[in-house]
Coordinates of N, CA, C and O in Angstrom, one line a residue:
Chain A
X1 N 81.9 134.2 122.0 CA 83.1 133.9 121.3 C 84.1 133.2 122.1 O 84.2 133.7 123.3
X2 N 84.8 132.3 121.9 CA 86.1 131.5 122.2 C 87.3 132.3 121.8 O 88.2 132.3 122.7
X3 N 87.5 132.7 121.0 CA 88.8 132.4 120.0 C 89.1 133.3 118.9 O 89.2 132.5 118.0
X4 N 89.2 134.2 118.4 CA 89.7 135.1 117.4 C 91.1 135.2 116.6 O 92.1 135.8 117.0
X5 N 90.8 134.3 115.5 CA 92.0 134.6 114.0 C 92.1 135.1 113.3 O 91.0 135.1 112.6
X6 N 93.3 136.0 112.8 CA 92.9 136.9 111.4 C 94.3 136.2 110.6 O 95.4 136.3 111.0
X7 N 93.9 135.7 109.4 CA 94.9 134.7 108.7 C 95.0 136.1 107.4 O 94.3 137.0 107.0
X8 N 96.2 135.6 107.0 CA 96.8 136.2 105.8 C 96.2 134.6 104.9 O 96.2 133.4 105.3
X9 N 96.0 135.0 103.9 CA 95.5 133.9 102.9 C 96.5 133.7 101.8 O 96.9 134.6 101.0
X10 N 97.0 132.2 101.8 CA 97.9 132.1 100.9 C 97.6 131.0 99.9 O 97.0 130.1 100.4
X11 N 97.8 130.9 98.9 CA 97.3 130.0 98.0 C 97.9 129.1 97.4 O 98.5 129.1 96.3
X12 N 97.6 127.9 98.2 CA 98.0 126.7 97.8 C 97.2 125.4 97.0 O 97.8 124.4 96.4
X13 N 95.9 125.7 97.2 CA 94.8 124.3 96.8 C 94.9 124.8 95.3 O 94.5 125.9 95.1
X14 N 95.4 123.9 93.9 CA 94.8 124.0 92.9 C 93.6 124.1 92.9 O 93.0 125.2 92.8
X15 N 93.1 123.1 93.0 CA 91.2 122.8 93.1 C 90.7 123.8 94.0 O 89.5 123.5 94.2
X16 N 91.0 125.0 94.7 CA 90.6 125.7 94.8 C 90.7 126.7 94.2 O 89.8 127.5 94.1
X17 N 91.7 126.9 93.7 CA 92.3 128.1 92.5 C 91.0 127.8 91.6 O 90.0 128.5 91.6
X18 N 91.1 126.8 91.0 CA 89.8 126.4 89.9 C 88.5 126.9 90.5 O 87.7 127.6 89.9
X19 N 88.2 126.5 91.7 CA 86.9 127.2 91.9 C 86.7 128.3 92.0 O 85.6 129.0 91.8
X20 N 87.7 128.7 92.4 CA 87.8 130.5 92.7 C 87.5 131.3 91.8 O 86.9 132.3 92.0
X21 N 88.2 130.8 90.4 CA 87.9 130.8 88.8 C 86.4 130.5 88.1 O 85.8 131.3 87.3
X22 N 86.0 129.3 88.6 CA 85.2 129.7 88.1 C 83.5 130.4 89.0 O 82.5 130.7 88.4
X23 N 83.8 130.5 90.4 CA 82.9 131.1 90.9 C 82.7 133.0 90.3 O 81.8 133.8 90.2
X24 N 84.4 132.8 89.8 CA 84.1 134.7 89.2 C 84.1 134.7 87.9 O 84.5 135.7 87.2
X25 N 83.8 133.3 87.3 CA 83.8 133.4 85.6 C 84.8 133.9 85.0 O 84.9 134.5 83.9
X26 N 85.6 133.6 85.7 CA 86.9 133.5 85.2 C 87.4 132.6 83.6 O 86.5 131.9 83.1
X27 N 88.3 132.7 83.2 CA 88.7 131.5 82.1 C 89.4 130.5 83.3 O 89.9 130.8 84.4
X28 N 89.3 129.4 82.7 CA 89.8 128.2 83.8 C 91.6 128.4 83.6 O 92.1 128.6 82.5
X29 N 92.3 128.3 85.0 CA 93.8 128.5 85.2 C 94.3 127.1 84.5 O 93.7 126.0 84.5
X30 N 95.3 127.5 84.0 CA 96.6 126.4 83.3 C 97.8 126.4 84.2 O 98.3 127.3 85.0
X31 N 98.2 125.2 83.9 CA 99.8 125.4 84.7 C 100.7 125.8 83.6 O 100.8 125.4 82.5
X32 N 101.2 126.5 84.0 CA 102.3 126.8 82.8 C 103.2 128.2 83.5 O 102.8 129.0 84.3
X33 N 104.5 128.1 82.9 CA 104.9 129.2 83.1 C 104.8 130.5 82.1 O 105.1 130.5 80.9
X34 N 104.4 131.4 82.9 CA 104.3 132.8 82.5 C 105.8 134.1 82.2 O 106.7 134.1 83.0
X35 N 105.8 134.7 81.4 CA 106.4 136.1 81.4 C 106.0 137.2 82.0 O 104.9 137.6 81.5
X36 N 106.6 137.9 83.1 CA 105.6 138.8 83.4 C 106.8 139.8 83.0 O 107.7 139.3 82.3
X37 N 106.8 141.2 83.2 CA 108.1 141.8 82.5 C 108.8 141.9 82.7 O 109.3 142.9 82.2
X38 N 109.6 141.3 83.6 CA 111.0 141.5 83.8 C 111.7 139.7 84.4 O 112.8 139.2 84.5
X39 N 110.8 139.5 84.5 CA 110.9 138.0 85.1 C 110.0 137.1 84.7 O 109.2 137.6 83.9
X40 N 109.8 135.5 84.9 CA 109.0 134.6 84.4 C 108.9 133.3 85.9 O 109.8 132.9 86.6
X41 N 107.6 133.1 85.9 CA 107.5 132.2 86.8 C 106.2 131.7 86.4 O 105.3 132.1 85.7
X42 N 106.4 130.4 87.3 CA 106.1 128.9 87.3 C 104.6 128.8 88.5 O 104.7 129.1 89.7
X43 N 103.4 128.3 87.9 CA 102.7 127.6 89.1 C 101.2 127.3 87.5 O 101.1 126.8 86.4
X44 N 100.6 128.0 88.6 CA 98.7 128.0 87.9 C 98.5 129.4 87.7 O 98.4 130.2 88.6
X45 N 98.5 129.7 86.6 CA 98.3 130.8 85.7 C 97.1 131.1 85.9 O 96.2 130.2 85.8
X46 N 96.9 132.5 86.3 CA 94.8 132.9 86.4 C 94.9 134.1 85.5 O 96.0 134.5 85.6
X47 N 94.2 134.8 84.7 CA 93.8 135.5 84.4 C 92.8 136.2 84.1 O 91.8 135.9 83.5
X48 N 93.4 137.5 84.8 CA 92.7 138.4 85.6 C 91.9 139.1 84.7 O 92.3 139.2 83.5
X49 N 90.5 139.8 85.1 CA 90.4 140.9 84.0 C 91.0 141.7 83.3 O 91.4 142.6 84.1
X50 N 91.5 142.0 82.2 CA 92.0 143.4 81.7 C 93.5 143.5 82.5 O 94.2 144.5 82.6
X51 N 93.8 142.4 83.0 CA 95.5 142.1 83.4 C 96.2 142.2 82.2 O 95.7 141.9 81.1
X52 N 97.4 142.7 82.1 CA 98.2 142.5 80.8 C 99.0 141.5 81.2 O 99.4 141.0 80.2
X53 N 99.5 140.7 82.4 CA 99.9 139.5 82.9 C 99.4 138.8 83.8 O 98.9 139.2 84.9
X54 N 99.4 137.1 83.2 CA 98.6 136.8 84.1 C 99.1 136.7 85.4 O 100.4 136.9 85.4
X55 N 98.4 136.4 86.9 CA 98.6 136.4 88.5 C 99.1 134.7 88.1 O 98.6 134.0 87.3
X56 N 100.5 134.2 89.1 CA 101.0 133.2 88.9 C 100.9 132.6 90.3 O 101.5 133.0 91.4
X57 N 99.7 131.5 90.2 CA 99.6 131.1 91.9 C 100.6 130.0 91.9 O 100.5 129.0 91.2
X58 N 102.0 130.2 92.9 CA 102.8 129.2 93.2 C 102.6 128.4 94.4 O 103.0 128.6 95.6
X59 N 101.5 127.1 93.8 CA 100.9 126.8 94.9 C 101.7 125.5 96.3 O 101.2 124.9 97.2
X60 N 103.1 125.5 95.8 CA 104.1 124.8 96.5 C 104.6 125.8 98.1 O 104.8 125.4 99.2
X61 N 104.5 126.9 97.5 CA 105.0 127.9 98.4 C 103.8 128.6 98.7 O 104.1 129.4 99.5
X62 N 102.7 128.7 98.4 CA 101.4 129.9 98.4 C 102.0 131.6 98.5 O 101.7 132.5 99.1
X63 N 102.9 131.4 97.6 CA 103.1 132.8 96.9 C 102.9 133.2 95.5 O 103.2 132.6 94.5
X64 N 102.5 134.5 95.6 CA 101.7 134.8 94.0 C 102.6 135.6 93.4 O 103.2 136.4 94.1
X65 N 103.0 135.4 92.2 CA 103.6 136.2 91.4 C 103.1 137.0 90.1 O 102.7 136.5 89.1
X66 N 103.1 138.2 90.3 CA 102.3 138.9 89.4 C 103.3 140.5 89.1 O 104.3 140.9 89.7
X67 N 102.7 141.3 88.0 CA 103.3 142.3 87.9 C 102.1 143.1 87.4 O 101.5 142.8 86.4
X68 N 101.6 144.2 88.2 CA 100.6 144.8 87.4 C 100.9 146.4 87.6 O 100.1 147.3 87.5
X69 N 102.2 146.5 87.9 CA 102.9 147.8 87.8 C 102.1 148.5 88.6 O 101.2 149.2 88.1
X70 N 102.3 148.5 89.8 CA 101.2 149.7 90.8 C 99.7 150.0 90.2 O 99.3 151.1 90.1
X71 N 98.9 148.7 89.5 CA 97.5 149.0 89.0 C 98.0 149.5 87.8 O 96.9 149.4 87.2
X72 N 98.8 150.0 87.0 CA 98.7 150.5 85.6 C 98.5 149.5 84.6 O 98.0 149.6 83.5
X73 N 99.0 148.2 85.3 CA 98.8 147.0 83.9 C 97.5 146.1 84.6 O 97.2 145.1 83.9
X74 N 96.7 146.3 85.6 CA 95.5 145.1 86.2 C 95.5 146.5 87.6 O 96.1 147.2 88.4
X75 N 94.2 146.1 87.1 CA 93.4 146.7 88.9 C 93.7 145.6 90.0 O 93.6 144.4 89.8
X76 N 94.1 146.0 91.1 CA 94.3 145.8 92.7 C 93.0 144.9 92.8 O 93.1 143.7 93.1
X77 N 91.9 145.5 92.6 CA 90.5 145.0 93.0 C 90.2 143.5 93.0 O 89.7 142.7 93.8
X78 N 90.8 143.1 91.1 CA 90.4 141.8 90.7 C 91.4 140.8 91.9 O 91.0 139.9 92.6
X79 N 92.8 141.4 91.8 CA 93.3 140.5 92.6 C 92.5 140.6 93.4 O 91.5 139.9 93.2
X80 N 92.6 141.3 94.6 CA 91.5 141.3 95.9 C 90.5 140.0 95.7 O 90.5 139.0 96.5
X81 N 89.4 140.2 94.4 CA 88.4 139.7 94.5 C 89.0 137.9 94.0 O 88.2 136.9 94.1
X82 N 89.8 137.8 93.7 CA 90.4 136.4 93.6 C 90.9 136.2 94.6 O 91.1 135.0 94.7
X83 N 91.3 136.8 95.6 CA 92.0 135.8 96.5 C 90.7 135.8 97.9 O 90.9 135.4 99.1
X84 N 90.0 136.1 97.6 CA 88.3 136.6 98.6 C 87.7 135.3 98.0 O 87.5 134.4 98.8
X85 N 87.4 135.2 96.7 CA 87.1 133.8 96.1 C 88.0 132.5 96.4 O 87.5 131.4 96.5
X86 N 88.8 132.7 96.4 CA 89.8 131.0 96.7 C 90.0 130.9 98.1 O 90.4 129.8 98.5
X87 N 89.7 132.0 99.2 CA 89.6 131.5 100.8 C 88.2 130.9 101.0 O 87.8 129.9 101.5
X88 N 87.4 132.3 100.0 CA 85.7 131.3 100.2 C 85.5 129.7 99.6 O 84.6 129.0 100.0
X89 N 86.1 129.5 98.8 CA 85.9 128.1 98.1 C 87.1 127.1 98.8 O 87.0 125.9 98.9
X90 N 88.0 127.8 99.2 CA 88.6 127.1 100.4 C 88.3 126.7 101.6 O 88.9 125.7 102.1
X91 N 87.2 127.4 102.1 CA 86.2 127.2 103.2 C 85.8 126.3 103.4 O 85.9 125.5 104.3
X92 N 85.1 126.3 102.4 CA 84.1 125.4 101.7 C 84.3 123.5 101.9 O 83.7 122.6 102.5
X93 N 85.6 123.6 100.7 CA 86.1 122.5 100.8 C 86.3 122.1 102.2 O 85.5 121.3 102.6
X94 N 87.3 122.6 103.1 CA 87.8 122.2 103.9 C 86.7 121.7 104.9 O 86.5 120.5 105.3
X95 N 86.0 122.6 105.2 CA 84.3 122.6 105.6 C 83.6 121.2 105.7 O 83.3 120.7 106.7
X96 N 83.5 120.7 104.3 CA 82.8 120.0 103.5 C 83.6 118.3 104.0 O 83.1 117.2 104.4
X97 N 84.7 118.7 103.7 CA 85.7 116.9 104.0 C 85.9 117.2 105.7 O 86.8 116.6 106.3
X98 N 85.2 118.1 106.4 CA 85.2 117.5 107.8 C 83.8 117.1 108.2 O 83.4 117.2 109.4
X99 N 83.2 116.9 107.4 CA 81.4 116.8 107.3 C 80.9 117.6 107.6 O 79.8 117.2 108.0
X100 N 80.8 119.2 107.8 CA 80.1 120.1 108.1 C 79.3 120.7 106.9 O 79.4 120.1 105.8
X101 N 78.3 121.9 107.0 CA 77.6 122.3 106.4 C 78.3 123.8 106.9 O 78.7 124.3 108.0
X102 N 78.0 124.4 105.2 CA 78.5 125.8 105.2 C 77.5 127.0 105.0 O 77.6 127.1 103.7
X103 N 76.8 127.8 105.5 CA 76.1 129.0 105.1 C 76.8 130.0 104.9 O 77.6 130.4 105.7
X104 N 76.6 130.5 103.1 CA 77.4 131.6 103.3 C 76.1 133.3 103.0 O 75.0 133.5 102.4
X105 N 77.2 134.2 103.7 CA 76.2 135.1 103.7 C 77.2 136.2 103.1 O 78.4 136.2 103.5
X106 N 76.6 137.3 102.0 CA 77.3 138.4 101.6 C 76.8 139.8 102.5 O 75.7 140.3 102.4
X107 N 78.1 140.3 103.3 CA 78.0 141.5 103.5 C 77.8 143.0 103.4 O 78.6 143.6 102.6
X108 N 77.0 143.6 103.9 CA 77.3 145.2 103.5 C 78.4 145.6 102.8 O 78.3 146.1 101.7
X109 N 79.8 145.2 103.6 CA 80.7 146.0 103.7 C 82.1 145.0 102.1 O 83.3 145.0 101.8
X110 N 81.2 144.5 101.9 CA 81.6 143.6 100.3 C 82.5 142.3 101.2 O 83.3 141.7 100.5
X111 N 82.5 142.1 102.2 CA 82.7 140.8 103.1 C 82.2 139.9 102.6 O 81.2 140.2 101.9
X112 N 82.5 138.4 102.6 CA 82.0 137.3 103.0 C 81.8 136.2 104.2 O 82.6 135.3 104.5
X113 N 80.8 136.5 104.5 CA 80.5 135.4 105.9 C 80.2 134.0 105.7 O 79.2 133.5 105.0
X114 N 81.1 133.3 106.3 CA 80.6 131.7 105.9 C 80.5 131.2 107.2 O 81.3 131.7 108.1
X115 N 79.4 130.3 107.6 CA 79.1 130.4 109.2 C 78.8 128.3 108.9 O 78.0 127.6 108.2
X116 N 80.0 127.9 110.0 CA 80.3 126.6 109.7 C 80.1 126.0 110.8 O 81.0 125.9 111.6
X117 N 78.5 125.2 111.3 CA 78.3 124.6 112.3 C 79.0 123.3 112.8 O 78.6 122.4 112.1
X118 N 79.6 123.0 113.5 CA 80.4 121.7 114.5 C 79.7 120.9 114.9 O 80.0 119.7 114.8
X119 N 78.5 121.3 115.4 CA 77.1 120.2 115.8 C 77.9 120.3 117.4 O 79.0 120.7 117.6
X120 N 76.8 119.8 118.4 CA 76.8 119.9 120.0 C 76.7 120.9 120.5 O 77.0 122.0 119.9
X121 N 76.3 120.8 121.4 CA 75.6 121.9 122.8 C 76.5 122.3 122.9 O 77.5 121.5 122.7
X122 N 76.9 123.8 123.1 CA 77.7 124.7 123.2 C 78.1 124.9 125.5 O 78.9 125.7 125.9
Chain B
X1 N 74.9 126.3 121.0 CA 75.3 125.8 119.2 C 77.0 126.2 119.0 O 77.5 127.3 119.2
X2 N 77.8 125.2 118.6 CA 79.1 125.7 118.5 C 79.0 125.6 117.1 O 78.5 124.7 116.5
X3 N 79.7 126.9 116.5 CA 79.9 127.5 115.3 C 81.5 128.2 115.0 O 82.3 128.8 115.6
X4 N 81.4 127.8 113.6 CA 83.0 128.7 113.4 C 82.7 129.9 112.4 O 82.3 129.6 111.2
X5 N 82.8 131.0 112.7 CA 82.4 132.3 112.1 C 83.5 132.2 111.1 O 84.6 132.1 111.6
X6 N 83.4 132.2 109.4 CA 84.9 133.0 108.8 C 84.2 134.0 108.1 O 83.2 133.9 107.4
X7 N 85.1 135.6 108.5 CA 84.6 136.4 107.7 C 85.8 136.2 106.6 O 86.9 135.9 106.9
X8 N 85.3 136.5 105.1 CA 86.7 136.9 103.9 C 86.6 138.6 103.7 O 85.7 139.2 103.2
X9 N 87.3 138.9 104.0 CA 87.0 140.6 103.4 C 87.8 140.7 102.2 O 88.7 140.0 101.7
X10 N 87.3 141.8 101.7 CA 87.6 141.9 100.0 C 88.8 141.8 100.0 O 89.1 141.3 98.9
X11 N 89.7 142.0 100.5 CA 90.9 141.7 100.1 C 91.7 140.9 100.3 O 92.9 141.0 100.0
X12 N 91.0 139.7 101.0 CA 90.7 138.3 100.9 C 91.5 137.8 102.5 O 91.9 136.6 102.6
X13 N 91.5 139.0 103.5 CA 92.3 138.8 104.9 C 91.0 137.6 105.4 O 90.0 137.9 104.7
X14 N 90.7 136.7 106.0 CA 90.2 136.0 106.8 C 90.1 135.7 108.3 O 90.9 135.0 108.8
X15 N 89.3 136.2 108.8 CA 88.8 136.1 110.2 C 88.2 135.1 110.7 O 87.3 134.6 110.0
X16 N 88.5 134.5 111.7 CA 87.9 133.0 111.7 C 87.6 133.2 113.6 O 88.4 133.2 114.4
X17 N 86.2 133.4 113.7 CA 85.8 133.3 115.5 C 85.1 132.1 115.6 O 84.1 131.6 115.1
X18 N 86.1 131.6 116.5 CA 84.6 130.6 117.2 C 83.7 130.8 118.0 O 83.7 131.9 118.6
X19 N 83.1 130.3 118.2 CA 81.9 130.1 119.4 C 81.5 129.0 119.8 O 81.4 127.9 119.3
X20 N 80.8 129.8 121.5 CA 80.2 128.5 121.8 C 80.6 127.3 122.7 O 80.0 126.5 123.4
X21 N 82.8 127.7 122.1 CA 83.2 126.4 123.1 C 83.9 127.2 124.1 O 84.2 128.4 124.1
X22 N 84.2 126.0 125.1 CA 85.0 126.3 126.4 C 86.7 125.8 126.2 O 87.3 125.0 125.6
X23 N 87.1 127.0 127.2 CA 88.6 126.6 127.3 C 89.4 126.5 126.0 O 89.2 127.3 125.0
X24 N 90.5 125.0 126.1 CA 90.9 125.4 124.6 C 90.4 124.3 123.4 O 91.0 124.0 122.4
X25 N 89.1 123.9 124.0 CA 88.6 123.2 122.4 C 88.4 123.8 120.8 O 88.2 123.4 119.7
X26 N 88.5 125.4 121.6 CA 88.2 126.1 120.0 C 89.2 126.1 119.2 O 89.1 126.3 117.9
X27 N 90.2 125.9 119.7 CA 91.6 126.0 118.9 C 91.3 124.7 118.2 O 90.8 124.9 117.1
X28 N 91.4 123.6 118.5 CA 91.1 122.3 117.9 C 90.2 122.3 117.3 O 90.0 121.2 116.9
X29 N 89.1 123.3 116.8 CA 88.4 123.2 116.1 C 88.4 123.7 115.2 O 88.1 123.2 114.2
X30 N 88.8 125.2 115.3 CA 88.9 125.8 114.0 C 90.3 125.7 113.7 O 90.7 126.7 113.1
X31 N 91.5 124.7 114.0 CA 92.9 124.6 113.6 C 92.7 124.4 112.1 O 93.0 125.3 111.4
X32 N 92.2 123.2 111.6 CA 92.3 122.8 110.0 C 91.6 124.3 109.7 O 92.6 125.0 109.9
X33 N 90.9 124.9 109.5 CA 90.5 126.1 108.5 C 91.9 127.1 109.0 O 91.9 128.0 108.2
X34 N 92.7 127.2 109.6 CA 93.8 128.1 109.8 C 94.6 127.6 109.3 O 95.1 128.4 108.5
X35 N 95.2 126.1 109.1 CA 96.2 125.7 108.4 C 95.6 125.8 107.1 O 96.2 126.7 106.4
X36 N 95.1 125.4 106.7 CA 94.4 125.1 104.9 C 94.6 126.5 104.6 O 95.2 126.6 103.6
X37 N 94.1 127.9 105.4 CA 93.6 128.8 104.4 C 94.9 129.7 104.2 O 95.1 130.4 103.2
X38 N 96.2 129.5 105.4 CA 97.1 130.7 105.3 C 97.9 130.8 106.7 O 98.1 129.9 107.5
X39 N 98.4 132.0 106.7 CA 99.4 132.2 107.6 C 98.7 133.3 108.6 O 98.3 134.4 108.1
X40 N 98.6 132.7 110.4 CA 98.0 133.6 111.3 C 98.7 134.7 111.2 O 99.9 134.8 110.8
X41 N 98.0 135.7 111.6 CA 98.9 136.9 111.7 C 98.1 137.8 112.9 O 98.6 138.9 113.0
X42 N 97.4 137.6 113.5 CA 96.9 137.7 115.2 C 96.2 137.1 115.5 O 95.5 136.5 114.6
X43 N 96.0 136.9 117.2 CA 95.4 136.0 117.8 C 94.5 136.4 119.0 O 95.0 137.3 119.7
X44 N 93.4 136.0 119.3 CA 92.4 136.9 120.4 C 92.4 135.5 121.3 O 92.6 134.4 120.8
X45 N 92.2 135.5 122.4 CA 91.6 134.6 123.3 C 90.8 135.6 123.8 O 91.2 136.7 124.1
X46 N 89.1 135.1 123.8 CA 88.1 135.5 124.3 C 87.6 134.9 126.0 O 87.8 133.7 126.0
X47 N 86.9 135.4 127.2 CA 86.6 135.3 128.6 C 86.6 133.9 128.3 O 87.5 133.3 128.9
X48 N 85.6 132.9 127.4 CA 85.5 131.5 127.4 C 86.5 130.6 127.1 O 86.6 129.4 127.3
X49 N 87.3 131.4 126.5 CA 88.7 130.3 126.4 C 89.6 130.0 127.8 O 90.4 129.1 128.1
X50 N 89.2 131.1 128.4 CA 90.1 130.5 129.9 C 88.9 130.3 130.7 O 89.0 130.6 131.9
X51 N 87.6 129.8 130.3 CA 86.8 129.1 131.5 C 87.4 127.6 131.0 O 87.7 127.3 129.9
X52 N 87.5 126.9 132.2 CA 88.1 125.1 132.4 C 86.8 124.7 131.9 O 85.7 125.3 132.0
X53 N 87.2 123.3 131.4 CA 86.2 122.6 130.7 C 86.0 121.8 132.0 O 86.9 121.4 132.8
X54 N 84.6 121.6 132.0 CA 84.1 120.9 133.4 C 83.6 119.4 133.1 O 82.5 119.3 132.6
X55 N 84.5 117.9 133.4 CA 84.0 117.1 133.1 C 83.0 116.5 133.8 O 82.9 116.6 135.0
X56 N 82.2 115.8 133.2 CA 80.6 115.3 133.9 C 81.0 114.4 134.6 O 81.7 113.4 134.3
X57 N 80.2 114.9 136.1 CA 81.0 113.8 137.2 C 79.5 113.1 137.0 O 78.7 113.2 136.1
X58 N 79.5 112.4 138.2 CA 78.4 111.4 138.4 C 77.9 112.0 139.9 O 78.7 112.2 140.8
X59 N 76.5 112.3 140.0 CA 76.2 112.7 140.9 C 76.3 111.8 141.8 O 75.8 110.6 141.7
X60 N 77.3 112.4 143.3 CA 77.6 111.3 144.0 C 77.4 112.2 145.6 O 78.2 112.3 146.6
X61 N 76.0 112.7 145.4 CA 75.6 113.5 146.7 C 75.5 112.0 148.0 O 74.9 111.0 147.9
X62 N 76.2 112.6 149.1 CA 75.5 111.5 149.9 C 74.6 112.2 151.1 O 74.8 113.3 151.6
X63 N 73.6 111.2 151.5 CA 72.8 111.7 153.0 C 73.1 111.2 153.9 O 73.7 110.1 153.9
X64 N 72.8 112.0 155.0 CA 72.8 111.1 156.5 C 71.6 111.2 156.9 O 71.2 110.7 157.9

């Protein structure tokens, strides 16, 4: 190992929002603004399983706006598993427009490993 | 083989190791996957980041 990052993931790529969507069969995101209850905000609308509001990716700033009332109105999880999906398809892309090739591997521990070769002797 | 490890953990934090390289090429390597995916929030330098990158001389042994 060289080098060790641990990134907070923030969400900016439309075209990744979309894949992230539909990698979990999601309904495909709209832009539009949303009501959540007490407030209303603006980006790419996702909707979540069994959310009573949709998650609002403001992808200008990569802050999410959502209200799921401490899990009583949307499980914690789905988020989780949407923003696990839009780093992995984030990967990907990014991956991809630097000419690399991406292996991904699913973990024991509900991780995902994407293992992104550079090419040359180490 | 130089490689860039990202782990996603479910709750979508992202770990990104490199390998493989010397000194500070790894940073230049895995920079675009740090900027695209988010905001660092720690940082490791591992033993090979502070070995010096050794550039290829020309063998220039001489005899007597």
């Amino acid at each position: 190992m060289s080098h060790i990052v641990t990134i907070q993931t923030e969400v900016r790529d439309r075209a990744a929002v979309f894949a992230a969507c539909d990698r979990l069969q999601l309904p495909a995101p709209v832009q539009g603004t949303a009501r959540l209850f007490s407030t209303e905000a603006t980006g790419v609308l996702v909707q979540l399983p069994r959310w009573r509001y949709p998650l609002v990716c403001q992808t200008d700033t990569g802050k999410l706006a959502y209200d799921n009332y401490r899990g009583r109105w949307g499980e914690q999880q789905h988020l989780d598993r949407f923003l696990q999906a839009y780093a992995v398809e984030k990967t990907r892309s990014e991956a991809r427009k630097q000419g690399h090739d991406v292996v991904e591997q699913a973990l024991n521990d509900g991780s995902i490993k994407l293992t992104v070769q550079v090419g040359g002797a180490a | 083989m130089k490689t860039i490890e990202i782990v996603v953990s479910p709750d979508g934090t992202t770990r990104i190791e490199t390998r493989g390289f010397s000194g500070a090429s790894c940073q230049d390597a895995s920079r675009f996957l740090e900027q695209a995916l988010g905001r660092t929030t720690a940082e490791q330098r591992t033993a090979e980041f502070h070995q010096a990158v050794v550039p290829q001389a020309l063998d220039q042994r001489q005899t007597t």
